[in-house]
Amino acid sequence: MFKNISELTQQATGQGIAKVMIDNEIEVTGRSREDIIAIMARQYLVMKTSVKQGLLGVRSRSGLCGGDAKLMDDYIKQGPKLTDTCFIRAISYAVSVNEVNASMGIVCASPTAGSCGVLPGVLVAAQEKLNKSDEEMTMALFTAGAIGYVIANNAFVSGAQGGCQAEIGSAAAMAAAAVTELAGGSPQQAAHAAAMALKNMLGLPCDPLAGLVEVPCIKRNAGGAANALAAAEMALAGVESRIPCDEVIQAMYQIGLEMSPTLKETAQGGLAATPTGIEWKKMLWNND
Amino acid sequence: MKYRSVFDIIGPVMVGPSSSHTAGAVRIGRLSRALFGRKPSHIRLHFYGSFAKTFKGHATDVAALAGVLGLEMDDPRIPQAVDLAQEEGIIVEYIAQEAVPPHPNTLMVELWDEQGRMNATGQSLGGGLVQITQVDGFNLGLSGESPALLIFHKDAYGTIASMTQLLAHARININHMEVSRKDKGKTALMVIETDELVEPAVIDRMNAQENVYKIIKLEL
């Protein structure tokens, strides 16, 4: 059992974060190790399927979004780009999965549906880049899960409670830690990666146009994926977060409590309250 | 710990677009249907708080309805729930309520047919987790994660002891229990969440006890 990131990394020293998460799951649920790993393997399969589905081009019912993952995929195929292919894939896959979500397709919430693109984006792109097996990716999901588990139990992971920092911020922290361990980083480095990724998203409001999980959620998933990779690269280089991960989580929690209700999924503030946001809201609600 | 399993974080696998507004609504709908125990002829869905403001955009209406129809949160037929209800001849109403609820994502499900009616209120806590907070005016805190018995009984001494004794004899472990009543000496609701499923024979024995009016068995 672990209550915070500091206990988690201590227990994970020498064996990795994923194993500690699996042991915790056995203890809490009484399920067998094999069953637990099999369920997680299925979650990863759902993630990969949703990545592929979105690249074909899907549209949401509102007409607000769709087709951007396909645009990105076509762009990647045109040849060398500004950044590394792994990086562009991570952001295009993140967009892809979140477009599938907006079109009422099947996704794996991680930690929520609004933030379901970040982990698959980063992990599927990393799997392709690092030539990892699905078994190794399943372990990476347990690492991500451990970080999310601590955040959810000590703060929150929903936009309605803590703003987008709680949702895509948490997803980015989870992805950063998972990909850091996947690339050979230590549990401590993974914790620093999570801390850095979450720090970069502190204060982010949940301000979706017309209350839909579309704008800006889909592109913010791309932002979350990019941020996770930035944090992972820093951690792997030996950069440390000056503020320990547990304190960053506490800061996120406090900011979420202090955030105005207009910025917590109510579609009353931020981008939702821009002239364009208000126009879309009128158009969508009146047409319904 | 609010979240016990890693699959509360990496999961659920669900139809989009929102774990709290879509998947959570499916679960509240499913739990309400399970508590009602049969197919209703009428469904009235009341949306409160953030649910009232955004239920159309997140398909909370469609999702809650799909849940009442018995669909799981990863069922690809969820977007067609309105058509499914129509095919089954069920009348559905949606009401956006003005009242401010204790939790921003609150849904009340009213179900009825010629045999009777029931209403249940649920909160969507995020990540697809929910809590049923009220059934027919009684307050409770039901997660739907474990099998449960809802025992409506006369508020009289000895009733709780007789119920727990019967469960102990059947070697059933209780993991959570609470009692709620509206007035002293009138009807009370005892909610017992168990680790194991309770056999029908045990429930029959519980039902036969003095002061027990009705038992609803919840298994998902």
PDB file of C-alpha atoms in Angstrom, chain A residues 13 17 20 132 165 202 286:
ATOM      1  CA  THR A  13      13.198   1.158  -5.712  1.00  0.00           C
ATOM      2  CA  ILE A  17       6.564   1.324  -9.980  1.00  0.00           C
ATOM      3  CA  VAL A  20       4.128  -1.998  -6.613  1.00  0.00           C
ATOM      4  CA  LYS A 132       8.558  -2.368 -26.996  1.00  0.00           C
ATOM      5  CA  GLN A 165      -5.124  20.848 -14.516  1.00  0.00           C
ATOM      6  CA  LEU A 202      -1.127  24.075 -12.907  1.00  0.00           C
ATOM      7  CA  ASN A 286     -31.048  26.124 -30.122  1.00  0.00           C
TER       8      ASN A 286
END
